[in-house]
Coordinates of C-alpha atoms and ligand atoms in Angstrom, one line a residue:
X1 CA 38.0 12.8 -3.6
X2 CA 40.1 9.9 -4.7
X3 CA 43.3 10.2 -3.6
X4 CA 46.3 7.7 -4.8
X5 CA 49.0 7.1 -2.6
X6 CA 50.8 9.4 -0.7
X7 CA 54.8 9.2 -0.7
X8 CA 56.7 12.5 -0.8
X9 CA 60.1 10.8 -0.2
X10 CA 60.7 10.7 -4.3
X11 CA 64.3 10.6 -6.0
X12 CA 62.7 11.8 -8.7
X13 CA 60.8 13.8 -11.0
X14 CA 58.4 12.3 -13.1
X15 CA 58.4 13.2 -16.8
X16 CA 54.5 13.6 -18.0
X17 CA 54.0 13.7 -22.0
X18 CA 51.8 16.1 -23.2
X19 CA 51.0 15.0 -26.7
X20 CA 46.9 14.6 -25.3
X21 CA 46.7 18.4 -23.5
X22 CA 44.0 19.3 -25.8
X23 CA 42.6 15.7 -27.1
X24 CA 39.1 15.7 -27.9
X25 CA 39.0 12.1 -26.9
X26 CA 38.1 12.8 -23.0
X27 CA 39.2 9.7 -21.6
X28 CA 42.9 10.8 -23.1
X29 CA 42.9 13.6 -21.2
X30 CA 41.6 11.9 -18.0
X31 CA 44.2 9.5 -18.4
X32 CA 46.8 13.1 -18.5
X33 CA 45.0 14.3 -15.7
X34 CA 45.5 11.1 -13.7
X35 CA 49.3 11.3 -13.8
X36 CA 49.1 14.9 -13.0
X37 CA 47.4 14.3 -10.0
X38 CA 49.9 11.7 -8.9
X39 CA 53.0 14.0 -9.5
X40 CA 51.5 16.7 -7.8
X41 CA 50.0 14.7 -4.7
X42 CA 53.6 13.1 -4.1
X43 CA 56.1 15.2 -5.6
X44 CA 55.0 19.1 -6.4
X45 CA 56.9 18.7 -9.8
X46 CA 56.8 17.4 -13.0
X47 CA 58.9 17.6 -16.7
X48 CA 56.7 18.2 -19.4
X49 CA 57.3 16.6 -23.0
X50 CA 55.9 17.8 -26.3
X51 CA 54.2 21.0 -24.0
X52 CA 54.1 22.3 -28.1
X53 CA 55.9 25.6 -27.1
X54 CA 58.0 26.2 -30.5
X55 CA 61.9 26.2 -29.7
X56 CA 62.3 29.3 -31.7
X57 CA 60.1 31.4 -29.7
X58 CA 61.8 29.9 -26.4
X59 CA 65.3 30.8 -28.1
X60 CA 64.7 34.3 -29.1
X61 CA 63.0 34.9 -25.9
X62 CA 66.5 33.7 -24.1
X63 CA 68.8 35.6 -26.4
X64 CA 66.7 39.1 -25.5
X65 CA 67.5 38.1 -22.2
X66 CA 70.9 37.6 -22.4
X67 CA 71.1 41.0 -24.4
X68 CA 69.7 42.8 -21.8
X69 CA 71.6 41.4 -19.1
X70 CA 74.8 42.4 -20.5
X71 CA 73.6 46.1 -20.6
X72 CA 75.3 48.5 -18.4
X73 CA 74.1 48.5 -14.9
X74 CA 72.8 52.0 -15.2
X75 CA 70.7 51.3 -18.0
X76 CA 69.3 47.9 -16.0
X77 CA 69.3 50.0 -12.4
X78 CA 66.8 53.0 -14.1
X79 CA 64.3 49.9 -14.5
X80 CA 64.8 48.9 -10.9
X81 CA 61.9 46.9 -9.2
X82 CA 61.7 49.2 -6.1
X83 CA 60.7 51.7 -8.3
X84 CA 57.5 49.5 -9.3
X85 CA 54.6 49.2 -7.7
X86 CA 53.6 46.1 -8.6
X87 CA 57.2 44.4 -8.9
X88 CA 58.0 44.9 -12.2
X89 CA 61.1 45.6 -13.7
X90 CA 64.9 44.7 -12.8
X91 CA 66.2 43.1 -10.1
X92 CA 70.1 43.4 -9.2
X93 CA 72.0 40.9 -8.0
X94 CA 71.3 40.1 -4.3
X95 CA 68.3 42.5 -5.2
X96 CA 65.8 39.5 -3.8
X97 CA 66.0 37.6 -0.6
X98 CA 63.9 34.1 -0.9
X99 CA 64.6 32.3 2.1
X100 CA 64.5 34.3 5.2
X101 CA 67.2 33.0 6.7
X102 CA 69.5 34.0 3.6
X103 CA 71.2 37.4 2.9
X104 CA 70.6 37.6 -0.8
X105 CA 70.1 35.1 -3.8
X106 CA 72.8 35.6 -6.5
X107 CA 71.0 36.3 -9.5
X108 CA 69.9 38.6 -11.8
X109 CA 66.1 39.1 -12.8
X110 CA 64.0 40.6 -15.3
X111 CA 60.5 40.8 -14.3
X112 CA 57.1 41.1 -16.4
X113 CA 53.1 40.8 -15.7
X114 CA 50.5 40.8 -18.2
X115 CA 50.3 43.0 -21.3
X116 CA 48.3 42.6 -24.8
X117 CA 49.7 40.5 -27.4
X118 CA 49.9 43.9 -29.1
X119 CA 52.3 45.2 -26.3
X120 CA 50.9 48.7 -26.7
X121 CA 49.6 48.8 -23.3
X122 CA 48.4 46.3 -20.3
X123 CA 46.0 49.4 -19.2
X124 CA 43.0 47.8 -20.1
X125 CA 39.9 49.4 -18.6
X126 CA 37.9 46.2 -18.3
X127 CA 40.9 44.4 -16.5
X128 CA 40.8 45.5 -13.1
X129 CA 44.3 43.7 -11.1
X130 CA 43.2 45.5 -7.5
X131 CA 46.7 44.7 -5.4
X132 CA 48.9 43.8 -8.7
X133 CA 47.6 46.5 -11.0
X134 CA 50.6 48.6 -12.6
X135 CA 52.2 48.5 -16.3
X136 CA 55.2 46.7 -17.0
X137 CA 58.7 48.9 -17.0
X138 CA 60.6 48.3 -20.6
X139 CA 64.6 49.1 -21.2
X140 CA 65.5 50.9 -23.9
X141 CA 66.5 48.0 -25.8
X142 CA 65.6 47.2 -29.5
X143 CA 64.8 43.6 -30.3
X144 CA 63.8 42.3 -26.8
X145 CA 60.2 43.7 -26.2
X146 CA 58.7 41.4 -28.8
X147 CA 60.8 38.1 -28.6
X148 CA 59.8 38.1 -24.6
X149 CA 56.1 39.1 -25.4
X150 CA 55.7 36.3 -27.7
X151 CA 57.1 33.9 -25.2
X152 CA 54.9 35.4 -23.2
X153 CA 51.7 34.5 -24.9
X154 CA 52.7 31.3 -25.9
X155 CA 53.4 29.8 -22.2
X156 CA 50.4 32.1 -21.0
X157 CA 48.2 30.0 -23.5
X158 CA 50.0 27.0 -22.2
X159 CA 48.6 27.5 -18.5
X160 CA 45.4 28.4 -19.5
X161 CA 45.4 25.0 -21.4
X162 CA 46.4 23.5 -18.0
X163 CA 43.6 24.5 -15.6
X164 CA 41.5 21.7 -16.9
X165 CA 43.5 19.1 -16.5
X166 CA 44.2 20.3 -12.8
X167 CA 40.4 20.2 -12.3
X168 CA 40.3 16.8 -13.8
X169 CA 43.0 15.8 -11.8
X170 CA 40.8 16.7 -8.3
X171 CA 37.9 15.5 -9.6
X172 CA 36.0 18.8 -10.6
X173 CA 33.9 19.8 -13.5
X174 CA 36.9 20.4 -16.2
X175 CA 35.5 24.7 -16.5
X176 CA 36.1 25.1 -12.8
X177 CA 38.7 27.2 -13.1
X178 CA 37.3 28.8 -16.0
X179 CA 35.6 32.1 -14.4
X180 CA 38.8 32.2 -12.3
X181 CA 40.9 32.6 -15.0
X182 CA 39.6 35.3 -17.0
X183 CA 42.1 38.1 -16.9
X184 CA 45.7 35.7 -16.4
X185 CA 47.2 36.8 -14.0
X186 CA 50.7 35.5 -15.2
X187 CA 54.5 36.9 -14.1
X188 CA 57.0 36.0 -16.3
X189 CA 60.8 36.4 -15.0
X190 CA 64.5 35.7 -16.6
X191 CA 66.9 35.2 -14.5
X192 CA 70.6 35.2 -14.9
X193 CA 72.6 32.9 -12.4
X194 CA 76.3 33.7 -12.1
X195 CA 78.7 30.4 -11.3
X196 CA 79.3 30.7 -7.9
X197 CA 82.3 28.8 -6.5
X198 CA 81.5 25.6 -4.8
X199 CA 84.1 26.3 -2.1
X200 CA 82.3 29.2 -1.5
X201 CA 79.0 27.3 -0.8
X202 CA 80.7 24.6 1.3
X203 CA 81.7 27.7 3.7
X204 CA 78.5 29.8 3.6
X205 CA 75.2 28.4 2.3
X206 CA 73.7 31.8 3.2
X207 CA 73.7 33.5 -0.3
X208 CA 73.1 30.7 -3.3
X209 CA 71.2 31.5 -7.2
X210 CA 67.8 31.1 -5.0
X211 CA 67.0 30.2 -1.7
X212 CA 64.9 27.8 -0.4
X213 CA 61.3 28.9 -1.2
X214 CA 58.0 27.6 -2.5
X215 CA 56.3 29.8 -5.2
X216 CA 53.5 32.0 -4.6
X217 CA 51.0 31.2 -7.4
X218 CA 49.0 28.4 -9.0
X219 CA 52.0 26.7 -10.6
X220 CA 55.3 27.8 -12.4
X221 CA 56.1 26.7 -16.3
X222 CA 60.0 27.0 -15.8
X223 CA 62.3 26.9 -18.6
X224 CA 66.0 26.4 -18.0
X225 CA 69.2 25.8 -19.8
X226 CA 71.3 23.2 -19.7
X227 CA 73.1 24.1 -16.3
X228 CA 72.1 21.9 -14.1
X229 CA 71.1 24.1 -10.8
X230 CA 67.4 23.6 -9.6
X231 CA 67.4 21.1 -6.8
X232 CA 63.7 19.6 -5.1
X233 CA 63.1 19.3 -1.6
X234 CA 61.5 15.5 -0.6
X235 CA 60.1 15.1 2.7
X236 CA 63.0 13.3 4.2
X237 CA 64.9 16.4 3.7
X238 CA 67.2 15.6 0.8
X239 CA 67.7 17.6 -1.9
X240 CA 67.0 16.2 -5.8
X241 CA 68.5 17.4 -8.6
X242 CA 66.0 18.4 -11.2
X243 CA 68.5 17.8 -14.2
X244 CA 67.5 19.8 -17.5
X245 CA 65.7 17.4 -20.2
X246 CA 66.1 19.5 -23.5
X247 CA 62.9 20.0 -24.7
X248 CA 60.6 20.3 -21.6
X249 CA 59.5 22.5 -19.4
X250 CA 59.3 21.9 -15.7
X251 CA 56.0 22.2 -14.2
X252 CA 55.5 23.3 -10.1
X253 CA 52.8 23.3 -8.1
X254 CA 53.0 26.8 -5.9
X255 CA 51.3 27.9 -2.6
X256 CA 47.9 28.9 -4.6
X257 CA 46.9 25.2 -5.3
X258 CA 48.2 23.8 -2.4
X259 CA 45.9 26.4 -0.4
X260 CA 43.0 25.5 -3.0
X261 CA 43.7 21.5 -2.2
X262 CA 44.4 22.3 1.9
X263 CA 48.0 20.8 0.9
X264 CA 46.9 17.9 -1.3
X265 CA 48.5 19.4 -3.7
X266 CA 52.4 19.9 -2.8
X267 CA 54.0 23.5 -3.1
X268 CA 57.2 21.9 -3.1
X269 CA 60.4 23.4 -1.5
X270 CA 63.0 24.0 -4.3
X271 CA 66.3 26.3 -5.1
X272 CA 68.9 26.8 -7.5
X273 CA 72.3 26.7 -7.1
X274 CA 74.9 27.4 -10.0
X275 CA 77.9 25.1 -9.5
X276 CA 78.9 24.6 -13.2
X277 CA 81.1 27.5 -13.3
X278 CA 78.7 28.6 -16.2
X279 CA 76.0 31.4 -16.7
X280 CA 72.8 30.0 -16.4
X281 CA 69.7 31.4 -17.8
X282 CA 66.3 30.4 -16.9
X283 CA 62.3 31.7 -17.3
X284 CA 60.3 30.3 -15.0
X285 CA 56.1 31.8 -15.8
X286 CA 54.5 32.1 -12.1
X287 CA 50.2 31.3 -13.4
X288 CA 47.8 32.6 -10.6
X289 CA 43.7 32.9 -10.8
X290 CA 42.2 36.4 -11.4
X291 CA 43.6 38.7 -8.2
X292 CA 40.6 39.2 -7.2
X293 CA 39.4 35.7 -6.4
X294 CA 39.1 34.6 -2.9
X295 CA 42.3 31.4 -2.2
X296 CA 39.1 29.1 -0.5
X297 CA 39.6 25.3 -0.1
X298 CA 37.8 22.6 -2.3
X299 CA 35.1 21.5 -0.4
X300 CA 36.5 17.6 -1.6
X301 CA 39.8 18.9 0.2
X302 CA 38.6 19.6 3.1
X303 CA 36.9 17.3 6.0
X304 CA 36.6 16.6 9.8
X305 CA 40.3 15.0 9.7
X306 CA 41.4 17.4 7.4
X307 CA 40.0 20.9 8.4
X308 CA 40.8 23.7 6.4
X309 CA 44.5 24.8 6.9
X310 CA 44.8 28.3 5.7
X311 CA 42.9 31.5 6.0
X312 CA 40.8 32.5 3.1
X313 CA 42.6 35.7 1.6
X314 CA 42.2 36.8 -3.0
X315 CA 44.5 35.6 -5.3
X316 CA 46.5 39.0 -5.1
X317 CA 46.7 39.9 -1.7
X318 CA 48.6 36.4 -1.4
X319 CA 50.6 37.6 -4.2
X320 CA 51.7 41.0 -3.2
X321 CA 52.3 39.9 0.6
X322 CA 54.8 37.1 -0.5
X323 CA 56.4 39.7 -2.9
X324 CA 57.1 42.5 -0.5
X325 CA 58.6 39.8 2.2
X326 CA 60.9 38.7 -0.9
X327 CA 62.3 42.4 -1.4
X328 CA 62.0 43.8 2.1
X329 CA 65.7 43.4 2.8
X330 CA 67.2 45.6 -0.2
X331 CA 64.2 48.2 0.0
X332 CA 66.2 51.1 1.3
X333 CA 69.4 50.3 -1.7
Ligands
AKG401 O1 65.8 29.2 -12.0 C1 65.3 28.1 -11.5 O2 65.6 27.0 -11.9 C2 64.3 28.2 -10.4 C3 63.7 29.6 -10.3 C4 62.7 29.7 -9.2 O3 62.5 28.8 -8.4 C5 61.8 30.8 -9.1 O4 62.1 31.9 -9.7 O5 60.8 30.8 -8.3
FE2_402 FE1 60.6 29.0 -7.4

C-alpha cells in the first residue's frame, strides 16, 4: 500500500471538506479519500466541513440533552449504566474512569446503541449483537427520545457514508467494508462537562472532563459546542487544542482501524478538559463493524517489517472489554 509521509508531530488538525462524500465522479472521491488517508496516517483527526448533517437536528438533539441533564439526580440515577448490560444508560459524574491512572473524569453522560428509526424497539430478531446485545434505557422525559433518535440516524448514515472512503483511502475495493457493516454498530453519547477550576488542575491533574484515552471503535463523529476543551496528543508529547470550528464535526480514528491498519492508521490519544468556566456539551458517535466480525489486519498492512501487532479478537469483544475497564472503578457505587 502506498503510504505518504509519516509525521505525527502536527500542531494541527486538518480541516477536510466534504462537499464530494457521495460524488458520482470517482476520481472526486479518490481525491477525498486521499486527504483522508493523510490525516489519519499522521494525525488520527480531522474537522469535517459541509458533513450535510442539518443544524436543526444537531440543535434539538443538544437541547434534549441539556433537558435531561438538568433532571433530578434520582430520575438520571434510576437509568444508571451499572444497571445495563451492555452500557447503556446514565453515567454520573466521576461515574467513568478513562485513563487508568485517573480517579474519575468529570462529566456527565448519556449513553445510547442502536435502535429503529421508529424507536419502538432495537430487539430485532435478525440483528444478532452477541457481546453488545441489550436495549437502550429511556428517562421518563417527553421531547428528548425523538430529537436524539433523529440525530441518531442522521450521523449513523453519515458513517456508513464514510466506510468507503476509508477503503479508498487504504487502497481497497470501495464495498470492503460493506458486509462488515450490516447491522451498525453505532454508540451515541452526550456528555455534559462542568467548568472545573484551572487552579484545581494545576494541583491535581488526576480527575479532568476525560482522561487521556484513545476510542474503542472504527472512528468517532464528535460534535461539540463552542467550549474549547478537547486537546490531541502528537507524538512529541504535546498536547493540541482542537478548537471548535462551528459547523463541523470532528472525525477520530479509534483502536478498531488502527488494529485493522496494524497502526497505520493513528488511534490518537486525546482528552477534554473544561477550563472556560462554562458548561460544555458534546456528542461524540463511537462507529464499529458488525460485533461479530473478527478485528484481522489488512493483508497491505501487514509485512515482514511490519508483522501483525495485535491479536485477532470480533468487533464486540474489543468493545465490551474496553468498556468494563472504563467503569470497573465505580462498579460497586
Ligand atoms: O467531549 C469531547 O470533546 C471528547 C469526548 C471523547 O473523547 C469521548 O467520549 O471519547
Ligand atoms: Fe474519545
Amino acid at each position: 500500500m502506498f503510504i505518504p509521509r509519516v509525521d505525527s508531530t502536527f500542531e494541527e488538525i486538518p480541516v477536510i471538506d466534504f462537499t464530494d462524500l457521495s460524488s458520482s465522479d470517482t476520481a472526486r472521491r479518490i481525491a477525498l479519500a486521499e486527504k483522508i488517508r493523510d490525516a489519519c496516517v499522521n494525525v488520527g483527526f480531522f474537522y469535517m466541513m459541509n458533513h450535510g448533517v442539518p443544524e436543526d437536528v444537531i440543535a434539538n438533539a443538544v437541547e434534549a440533552g441539556k433537558n435531561f441533564f438538568s433532571l433530578p439526580t434520582s430520575s438520571k440515577t434510576d437509568l444508571d449504566i451499572h444497571k445495563s448490560t451492555n452500557f447503556k444508560g446514565y453515567t454520573a459524574l466521576l461515574g467513568e474512569n478513562t485513563d487508568p491512572t485517573g480517579r474519575g473524569d468529570l462529566h456527565e453522560g448519556f449513553d445510547i446503541g442502536w435502535e429503529d428509526a421508529s424507536g419502538s424497539t432495537n430487539q430485532n430478531p435478525s440483528r444478532d449483537d452477541g457481546e453488545m446485545s441489550g436495549t437502550n434505557v429511556w428517562p421518563d422525559l417527553p421531547g428528548f427520545k425523538e430529537p436524539i433518535l433523529s440525530y441518531y440516524h442522521s450521523v449513523v448514515e453519515l458513517g456508513l457514508k464514510l466506510f468507503p472512503l476509508f477503503a479508498l483511502a487504504l487502497d481497497l475495493p470501495e464495498n470492503f467494508f460493506e458486509n462488515k457493516t450490516t447491522k451498525p454498530a453505532a454508540i451515541m453519547r452526550i456528555l455534559h462537562y462542568p467548568p472545573q477550576s484551572p487552579r484545581a488542575f494545576d494541583h491535581d491533574d488526576s480527575v479532568i472532563g476525560i482522561g487521556a484515552h484513545t476510542d474503542y471503535e472504527c472512528f468517532t463523529i464528535l460534535w461539540q459546542d463552542n467550549v474549547s476543551a478537547l486537546q490531541v496528543q502528537n507524538t512529541g508529547g504535546k498536547w493540541i487544542d482542537a478548537v471548535p470550528i462551528p459547523g463541523t464535526f470532528v472525525l477520530n480514528i479509534g483502536d478498531q482501524l488502527a488494529r485493522w491498519t496494524n497502526d497505520i492508521f493513528k488511534s490518537t490519544v486525546h482528552r477534554a478538559i473544561n477550563k472556560s468556566g462554562q458548561e460544555r456539551y458534546s456528542m461524540p458517535l463511537f462507529y464499529g463493524v458488525d460485533y461479530n466480525v473478527p478485528l484481522e489486519p489488512i493483508p497491505s498492512c501487514v509485512s515482514s517489517v511490519m508483522p501483525a501487532k495485535y491479536e485477532v479478537i470480533t468487533a464486540g469483544e474489543y468493545v465490551k472489554r474496553r468498556l468494563e475497564e472504563t467503569y470497573a472503578h465505580s462498579v460497586e457505587k
